[in-house]
Each structure stands twice: as C-alpha cells, then as structure tokens.
Coordinates of C-alpha atoms and ligand atoms in Angstrom, one line a residue:
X254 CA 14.0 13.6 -3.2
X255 CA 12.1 10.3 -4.4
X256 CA 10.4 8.8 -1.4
X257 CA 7.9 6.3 -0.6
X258 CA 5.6 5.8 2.9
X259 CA 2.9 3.4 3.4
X260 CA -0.2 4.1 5.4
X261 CA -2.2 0.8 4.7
X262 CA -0.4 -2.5 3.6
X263 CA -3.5 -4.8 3.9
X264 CA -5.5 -6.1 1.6
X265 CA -9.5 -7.2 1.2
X266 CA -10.4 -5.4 4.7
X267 CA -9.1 -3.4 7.3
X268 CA -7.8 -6.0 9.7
X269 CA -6.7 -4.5 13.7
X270 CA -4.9 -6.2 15.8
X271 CA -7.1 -8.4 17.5
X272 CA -7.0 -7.8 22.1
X273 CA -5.4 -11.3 22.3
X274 CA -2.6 -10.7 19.5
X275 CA -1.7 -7.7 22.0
X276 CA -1.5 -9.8 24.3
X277 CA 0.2 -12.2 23.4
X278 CA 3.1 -9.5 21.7
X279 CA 2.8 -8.3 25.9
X280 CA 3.6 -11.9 27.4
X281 CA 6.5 -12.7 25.0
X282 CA 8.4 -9.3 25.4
X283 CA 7.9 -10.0 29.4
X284 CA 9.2 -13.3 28.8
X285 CA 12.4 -11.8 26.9
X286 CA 12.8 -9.2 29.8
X287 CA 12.8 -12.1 32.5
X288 CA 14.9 -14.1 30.5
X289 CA 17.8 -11.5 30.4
X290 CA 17.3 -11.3 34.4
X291 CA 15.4 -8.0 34.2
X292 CA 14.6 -6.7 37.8
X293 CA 11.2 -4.6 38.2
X294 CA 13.0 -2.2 40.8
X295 CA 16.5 -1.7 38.6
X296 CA 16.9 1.9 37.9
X297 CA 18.3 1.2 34.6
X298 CA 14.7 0.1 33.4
X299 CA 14.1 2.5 30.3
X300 CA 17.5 1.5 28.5
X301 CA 17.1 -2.0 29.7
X302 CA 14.1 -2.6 28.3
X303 CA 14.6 -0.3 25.0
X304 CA 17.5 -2.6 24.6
X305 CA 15.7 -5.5 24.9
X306 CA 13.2 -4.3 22.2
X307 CA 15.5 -3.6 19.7
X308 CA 16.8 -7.4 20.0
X309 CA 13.2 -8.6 19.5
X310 CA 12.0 -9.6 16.1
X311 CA 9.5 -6.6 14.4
X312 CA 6.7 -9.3 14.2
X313 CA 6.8 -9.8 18.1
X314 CA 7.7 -6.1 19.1
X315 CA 5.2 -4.4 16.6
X316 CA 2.7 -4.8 13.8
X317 CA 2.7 -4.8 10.2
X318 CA -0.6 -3.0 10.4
X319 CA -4.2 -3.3 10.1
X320 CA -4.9 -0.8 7.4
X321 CA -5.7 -0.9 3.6
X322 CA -3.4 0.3 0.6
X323 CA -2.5 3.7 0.7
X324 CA 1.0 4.4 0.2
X325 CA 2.5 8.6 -0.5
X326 CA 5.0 9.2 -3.4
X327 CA 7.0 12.4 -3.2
X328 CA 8.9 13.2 -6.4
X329 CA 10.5 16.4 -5.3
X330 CA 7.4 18.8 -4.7
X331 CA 4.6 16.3 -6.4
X332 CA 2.6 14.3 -4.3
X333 CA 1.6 11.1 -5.4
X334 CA -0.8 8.4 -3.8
X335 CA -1.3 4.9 -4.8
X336 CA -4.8 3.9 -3.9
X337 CA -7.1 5.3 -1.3
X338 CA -7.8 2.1 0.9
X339 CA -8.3 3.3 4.8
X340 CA -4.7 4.3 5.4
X341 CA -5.5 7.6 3.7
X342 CA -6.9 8.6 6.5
X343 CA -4.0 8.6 8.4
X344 CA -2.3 10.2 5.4
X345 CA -4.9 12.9 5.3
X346 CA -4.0 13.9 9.1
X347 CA 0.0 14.5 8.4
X348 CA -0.8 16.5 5.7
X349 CA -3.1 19.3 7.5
X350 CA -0.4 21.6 9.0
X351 CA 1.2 21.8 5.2
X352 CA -2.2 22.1 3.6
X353 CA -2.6 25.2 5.8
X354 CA 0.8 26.2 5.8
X355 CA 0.9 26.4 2.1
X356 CA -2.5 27.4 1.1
X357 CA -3.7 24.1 -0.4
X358 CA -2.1 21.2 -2.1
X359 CA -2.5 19.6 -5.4
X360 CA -2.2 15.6 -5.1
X361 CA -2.7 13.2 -7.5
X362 CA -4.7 10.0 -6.9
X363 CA -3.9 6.8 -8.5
X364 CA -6.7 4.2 -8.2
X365 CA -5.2 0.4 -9.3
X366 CA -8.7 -0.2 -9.2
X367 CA -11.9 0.5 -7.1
X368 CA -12.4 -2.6 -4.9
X369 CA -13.7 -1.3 -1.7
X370 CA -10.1 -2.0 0.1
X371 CA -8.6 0.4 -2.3
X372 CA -11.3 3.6 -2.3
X373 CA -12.7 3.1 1.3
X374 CA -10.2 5.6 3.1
X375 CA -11.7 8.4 0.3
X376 CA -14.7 9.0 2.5
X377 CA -12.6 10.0 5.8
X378 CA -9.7 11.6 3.9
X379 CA -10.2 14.8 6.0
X380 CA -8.4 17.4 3.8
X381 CA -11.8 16.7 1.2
X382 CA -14.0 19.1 3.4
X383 CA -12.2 21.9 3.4
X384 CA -14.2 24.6 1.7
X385 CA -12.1 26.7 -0.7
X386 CA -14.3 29.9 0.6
X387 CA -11.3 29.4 3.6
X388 CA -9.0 30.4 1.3
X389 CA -7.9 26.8 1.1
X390 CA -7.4 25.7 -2.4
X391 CA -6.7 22.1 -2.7
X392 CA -6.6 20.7 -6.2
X393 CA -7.5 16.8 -6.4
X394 CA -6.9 14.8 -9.7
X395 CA -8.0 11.1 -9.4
X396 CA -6.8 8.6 -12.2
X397 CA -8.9 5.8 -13.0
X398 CA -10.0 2.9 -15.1
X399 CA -12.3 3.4 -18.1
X400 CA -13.9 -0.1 -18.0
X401 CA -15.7 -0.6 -15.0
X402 CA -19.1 -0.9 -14.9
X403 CA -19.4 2.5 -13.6
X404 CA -16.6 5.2 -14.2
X405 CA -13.8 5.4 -11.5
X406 CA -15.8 8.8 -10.1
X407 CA -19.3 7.0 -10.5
X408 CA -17.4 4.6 -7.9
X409 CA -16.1 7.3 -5.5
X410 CA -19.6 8.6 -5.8
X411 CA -21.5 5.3 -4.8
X412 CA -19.9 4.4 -1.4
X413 CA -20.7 8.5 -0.5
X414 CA -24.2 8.2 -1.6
X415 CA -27.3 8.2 0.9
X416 CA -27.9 7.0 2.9
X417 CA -24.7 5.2 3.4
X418 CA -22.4 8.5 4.1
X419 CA -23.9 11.8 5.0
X420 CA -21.6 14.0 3.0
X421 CA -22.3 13.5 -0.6
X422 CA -19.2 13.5 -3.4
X423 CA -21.6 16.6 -5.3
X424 CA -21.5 18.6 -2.4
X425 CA -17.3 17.3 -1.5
X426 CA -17.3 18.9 -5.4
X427 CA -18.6 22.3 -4.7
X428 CA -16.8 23.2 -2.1
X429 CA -13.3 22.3 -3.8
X430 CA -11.1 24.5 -5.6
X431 CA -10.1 21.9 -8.6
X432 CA -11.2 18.2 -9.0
X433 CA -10.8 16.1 -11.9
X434 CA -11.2 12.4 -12.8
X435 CA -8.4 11.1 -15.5
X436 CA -8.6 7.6 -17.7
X437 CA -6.4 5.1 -16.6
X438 CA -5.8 2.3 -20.0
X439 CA -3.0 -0.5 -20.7
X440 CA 0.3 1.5 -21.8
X441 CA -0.8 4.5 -20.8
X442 CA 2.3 6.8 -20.1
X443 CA 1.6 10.2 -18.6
X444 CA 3.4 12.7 -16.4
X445 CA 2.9 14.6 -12.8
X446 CA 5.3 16.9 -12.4
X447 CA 8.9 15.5 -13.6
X448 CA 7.9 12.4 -12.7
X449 CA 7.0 10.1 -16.2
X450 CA 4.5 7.1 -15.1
X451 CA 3.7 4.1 -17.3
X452 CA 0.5 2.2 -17.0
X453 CA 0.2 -1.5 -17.2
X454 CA -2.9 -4.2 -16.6
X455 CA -2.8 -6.7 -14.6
X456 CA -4.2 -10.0 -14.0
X457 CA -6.9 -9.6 -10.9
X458 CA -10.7 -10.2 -11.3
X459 CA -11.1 -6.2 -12.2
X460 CA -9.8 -4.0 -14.2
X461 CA -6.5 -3.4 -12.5
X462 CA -3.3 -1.2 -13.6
X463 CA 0.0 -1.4 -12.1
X464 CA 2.5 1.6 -12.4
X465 CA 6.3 2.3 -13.1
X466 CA 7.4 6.1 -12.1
X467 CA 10.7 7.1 -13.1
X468 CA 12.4 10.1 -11.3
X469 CA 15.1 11.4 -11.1
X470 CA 17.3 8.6 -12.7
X471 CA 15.3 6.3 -10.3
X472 CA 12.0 3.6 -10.8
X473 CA 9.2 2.7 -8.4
X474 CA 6.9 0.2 -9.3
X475 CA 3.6 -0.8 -7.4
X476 CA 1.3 -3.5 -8.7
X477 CA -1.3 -4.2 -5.9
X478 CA -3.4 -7.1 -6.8
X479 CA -1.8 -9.3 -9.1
X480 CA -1.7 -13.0 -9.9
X481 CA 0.8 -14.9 -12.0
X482 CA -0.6 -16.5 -14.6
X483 CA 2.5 -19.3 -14.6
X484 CA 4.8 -18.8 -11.8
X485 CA 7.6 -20.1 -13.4
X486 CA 6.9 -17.5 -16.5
X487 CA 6.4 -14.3 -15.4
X488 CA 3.4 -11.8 -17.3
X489 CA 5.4 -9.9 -20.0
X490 CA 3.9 -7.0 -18.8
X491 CA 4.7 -7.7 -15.5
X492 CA 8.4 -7.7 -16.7
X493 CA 8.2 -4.9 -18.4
X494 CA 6.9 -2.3 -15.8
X495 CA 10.0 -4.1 -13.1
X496 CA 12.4 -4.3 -15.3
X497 CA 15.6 -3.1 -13.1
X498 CA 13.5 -1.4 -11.2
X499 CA 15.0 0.4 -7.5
X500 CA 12.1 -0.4 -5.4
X501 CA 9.0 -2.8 -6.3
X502 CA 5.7 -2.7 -4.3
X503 CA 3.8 -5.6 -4.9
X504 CA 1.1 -8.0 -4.0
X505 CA 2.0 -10.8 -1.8
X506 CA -1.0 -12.0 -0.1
X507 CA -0.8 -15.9 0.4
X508 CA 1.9 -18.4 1.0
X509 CA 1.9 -20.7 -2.1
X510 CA 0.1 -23.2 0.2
X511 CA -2.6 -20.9 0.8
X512 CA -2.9 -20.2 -2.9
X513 CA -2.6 -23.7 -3.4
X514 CA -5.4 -24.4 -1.4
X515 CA -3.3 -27.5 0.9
X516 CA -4.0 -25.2 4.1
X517 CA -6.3 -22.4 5.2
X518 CA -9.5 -23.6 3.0
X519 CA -10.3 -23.8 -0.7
X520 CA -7.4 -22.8 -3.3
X521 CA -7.0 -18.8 -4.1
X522 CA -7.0 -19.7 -7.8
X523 CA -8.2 -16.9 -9.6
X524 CA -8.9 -14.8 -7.0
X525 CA -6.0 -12.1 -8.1
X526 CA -3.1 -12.3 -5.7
X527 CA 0.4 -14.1 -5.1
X528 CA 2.9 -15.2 -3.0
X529 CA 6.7 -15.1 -2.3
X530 CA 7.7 -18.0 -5.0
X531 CA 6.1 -16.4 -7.7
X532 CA 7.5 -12.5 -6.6
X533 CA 11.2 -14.0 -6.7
X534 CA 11.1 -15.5 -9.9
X535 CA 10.3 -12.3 -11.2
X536 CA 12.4 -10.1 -8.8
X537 CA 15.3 -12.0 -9.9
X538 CA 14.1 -11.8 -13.9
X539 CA 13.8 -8.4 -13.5
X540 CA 17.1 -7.7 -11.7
X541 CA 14.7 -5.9 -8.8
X542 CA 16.6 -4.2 -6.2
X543 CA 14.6 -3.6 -3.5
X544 CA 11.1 -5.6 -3.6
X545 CA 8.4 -4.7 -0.5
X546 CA 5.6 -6.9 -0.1
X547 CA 2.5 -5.7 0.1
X548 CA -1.6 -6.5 0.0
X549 CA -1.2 -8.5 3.4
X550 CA -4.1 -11.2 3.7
X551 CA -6.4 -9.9 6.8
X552 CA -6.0 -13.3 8.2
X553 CA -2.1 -13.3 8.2
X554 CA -0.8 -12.9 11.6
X555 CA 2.2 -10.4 12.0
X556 CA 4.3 -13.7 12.4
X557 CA 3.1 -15.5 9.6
X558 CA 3.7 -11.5 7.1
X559 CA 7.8 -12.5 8.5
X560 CA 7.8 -15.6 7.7
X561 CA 6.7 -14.6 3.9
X562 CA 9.7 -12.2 3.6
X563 CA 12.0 -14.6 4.9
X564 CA 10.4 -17.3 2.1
X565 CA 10.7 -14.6 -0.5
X566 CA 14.5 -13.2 0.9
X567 CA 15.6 -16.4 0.3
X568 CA 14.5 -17.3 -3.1
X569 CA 16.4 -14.1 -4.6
X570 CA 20.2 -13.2 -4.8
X571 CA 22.0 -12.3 -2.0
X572 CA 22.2 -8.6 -3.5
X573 CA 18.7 -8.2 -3.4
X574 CA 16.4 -6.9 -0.6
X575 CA 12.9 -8.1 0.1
X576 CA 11.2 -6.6 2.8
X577 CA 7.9 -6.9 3.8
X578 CA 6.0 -3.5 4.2
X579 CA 4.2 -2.1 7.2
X580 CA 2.3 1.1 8.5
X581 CA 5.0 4.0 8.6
X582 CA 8.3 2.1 6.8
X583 CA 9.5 4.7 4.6
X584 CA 11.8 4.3 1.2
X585 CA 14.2 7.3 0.0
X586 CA 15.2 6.2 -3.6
Ligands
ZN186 ZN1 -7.1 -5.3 -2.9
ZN187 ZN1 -8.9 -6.2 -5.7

C-alpha cells in the first residue's frame, strides 16, 4: 500500500476560514436548496439536501483548509511525513489509538526546510510527550538541511525555547525512546524502509529540498516551495525528481498575475513560489500523472484555490489529472 493524506495544504500561515466565508458558503447552498423548490417541512429533507450537496462545487460546499504543510506517506508499514507545518497536529491525534495499540511508532520526518509554516505544528504534535517510562516507545528521526544558519534541530529547538513554549525540546529528548536528526544535501538518495528517496534543491529563498520516493513500482514527488526560474524552461532538477512520476505534490501559491505583480500588490518575484502556467509546462515535460497543488497562499479564497486547478487542468493533456489538494484528500498509488 503506497498512500498519501494531507493534513495542512497552506502555505506562509495558518489561514481559518474567516465567520463571513462561512457565511457566505451557508447563503449560497440555501440559495441552491430554494432554487431546486426545497420545502422546509418535506420529509425527504436529509436525502434532499445531501443530494443537493453533492451537485455543489467543493469550493462552495467545503474548504480547502486553513492549515500548514503536513502531508502522511505510508509505504506499506513506514510512515513518512513531509513537513511539520500545523496540520501535524491533526496528524498527531489519528495516530494515538495505533501508537498505543502497537506500543510506539517509528516515523520519519522530512523537513523541505524550516520556515515557521513548515516546523510550527512540531510543538503541538501530541504523540512528542509521551514518556517512554509508559512503556511507550516512539522512535522519531527528523531529516534536515545542513546549511542553515542553525542546524535543522537547533531550529526545532528555538521555537520550543523559553519563554516562548513551556515544554523545552531537551526535556521532549529525555523522555523519548529514540530521536535523531539526519542531513538533508542536493542528490542525496537514502532509504526508509523499502521505500528509496532522492533528494533535490530547490529554488526558494532557504535552503529547500524537494523529494522523489519510489515504492513499490510507484513515484511520489513533493516539492513545497519552489519557483521557476524560466517558466518556459523548467529547473533540470526539477525535471529530474518528476520525471514520469504517478503523483506530484507541489507548490502552487499564486496565479501568474499575482506573481506577476498586475493584481493583489507588488510582484512575488523571488519570493519562492509558482503558479499553474509554470506547474503545466513541467507536468506535461515530465509526463506527470497525477499533479496536486499545494502551498495555498493564505489570502486565496476557497474559490479562487478552484479556479487555479481549473487554469492548471487545462494547460496539461487531457490524460493528466491536476487536482488541487485540501485537508483530508487522500491518494492510494
Ligand atoms: Zn512554505
Ligand atoms: Zn518557505
């Protein structure tokens, strides 16, 4: 079993639904209701208006979601996760009952880098402060950069330091069974389990690594935080960790006229992200077969998130997907 769920699909800040989005989501699936000649008093309400749903647009019905990168890889028994931005949390909850169940789990952490939206969720991942005198023996690994400023552990360390968190990482340390901090480097290949992972940097304004993990005959690649250096010419090493890949994650945080900077502002230049025209081109170079955008900006709407896959879904052939991720989608590869 190769499998993919996302927990955060944001990017830069944990974004919520704001009261008056709700709201608005409310008044438009009453307006569909009244429009199909819904009565209040009709007995057939629950299948009327589940019906009803299922004919409104996900934008409209739902959300994409409000929370930062965190998405779980299972490769058979290994347990994978792809940056620790605040949907860990969330992650950390649906894995108590196994944690228990099993006696502890061993997961491997990989960090595309340690801007806050991807290491925030570490803090209030709640399987951390479980003491192994419980019996409990988790066993963390956390991959990393080796250029920062700091080491990636000096950076899980800071945000946990006093006084701005009152559980230190040294004392999260001594009450684990088995932590340890890997180096993360351009090329590097390495392995969890039978699943082989190749390491590749990319263009954002830290030290950032994307990943391609083959298992099982199959390829995932994520590369959060990313920008094309020439749309028209994908990075080589862009190509080379999609290359006919079964399901690519990746940063698609603007529309190009965002990016461009001829709505919402100044231009993104250089701030480390894309947008659907640039994905395509290399979808389609690549021969991807299933891309998911990912990285949402905070100040996309759930509407605006569509109306990126549908820019995206039509720039790439007709037998590829694009889909744009949200909070609980789940991939089987
Ligand atoms: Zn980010
Ligand atoms: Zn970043």
């Amino acid at each position: 079993m190769f499998t993919a769920k996302f927990w955060g699909v944001r990017g830069s800040i944990p974004s919520p639904l704001t009261p008056s989005a709700v709201e608005e989501k409310v008044k438009q699936a009453l307006q569909g209701l009244i429009s199909h000649q819904f009565r209040a008093s009709d007995v057939l309400f629950d299948i009327t208006a589940k019906d009803h749903l299922v004919s409104v647009p996900f934008w409209q019905r739902a959300t994409y979601g409000g929370n930062t990168s965190c998405v779980e890889v299972r490769c058979g028994e290994e347990i994978i996760v792809l940056d620790l931005g605040s949907g860990l949390r969330l992650f950390g909850n649906s894995i108590f009952g196994d944690m228990m169940k099993k006696g502890g789990l061993a997961i491997s952490f990989l960090l595309s880098h340690v801007h806050w939206d991807h290491i925030q969720g570490i803090p209030f991942f709640g399987p951390l402060y479980i003491n192994k005198e419980t019996g409990i023996r988790n066993s963390w690994s956390f991959y990393g950069g080796t250029n920062y400023i700091e080491t990636a552990e000096a950076c899980l360390r800071g945000q946990m330091d006093h006084p701005v968190f009152p559980v230190s990482w040294k004392e999260i340390k001594a009450i684990t069974h088995k932590m340890h901090t890997d180096s993360l480097y351009d090329r590097k290949a390495f392995s969890v389990g039978d699943a082989h992972i190749k390491t590749r940097k990319l263009n954002h304004p830290q030290e950032t690594y994307g990943w391609r993990i083959e298992y099982n005959g199959k390829v995932l690649v994520y590369t959060t935080d990313n920008e094309p250096y020439d749309p028209m010419c994908p990075d080589p090493r862009l190509l080379d960790l999609t290359k006919d890949a079964d399901v690519w994650i990746t940063d698609c945080q603007y529309t190009k006229d965002i990016y461009e900077g001829k709505v919402g502002g100044v231009p993104r230049h250089g701030w480390g992200h894309s947008y659907p025209e640039a994905v395509a081109k290399t979808a389609v170079l690549a021969g991807v077969k299933h891309t998911a955008l990912f990285h949402h900006d905070p100040g996309s709407s759930d509407k605006q998130i569509y109306d990126i896959e549908g820019v995206c879904g039509a720039l790439v052939r007709q037998d590829q997907k694009v889909s744009a991720a949200h909070e609980g989608m789940e991939i089987t590869l």
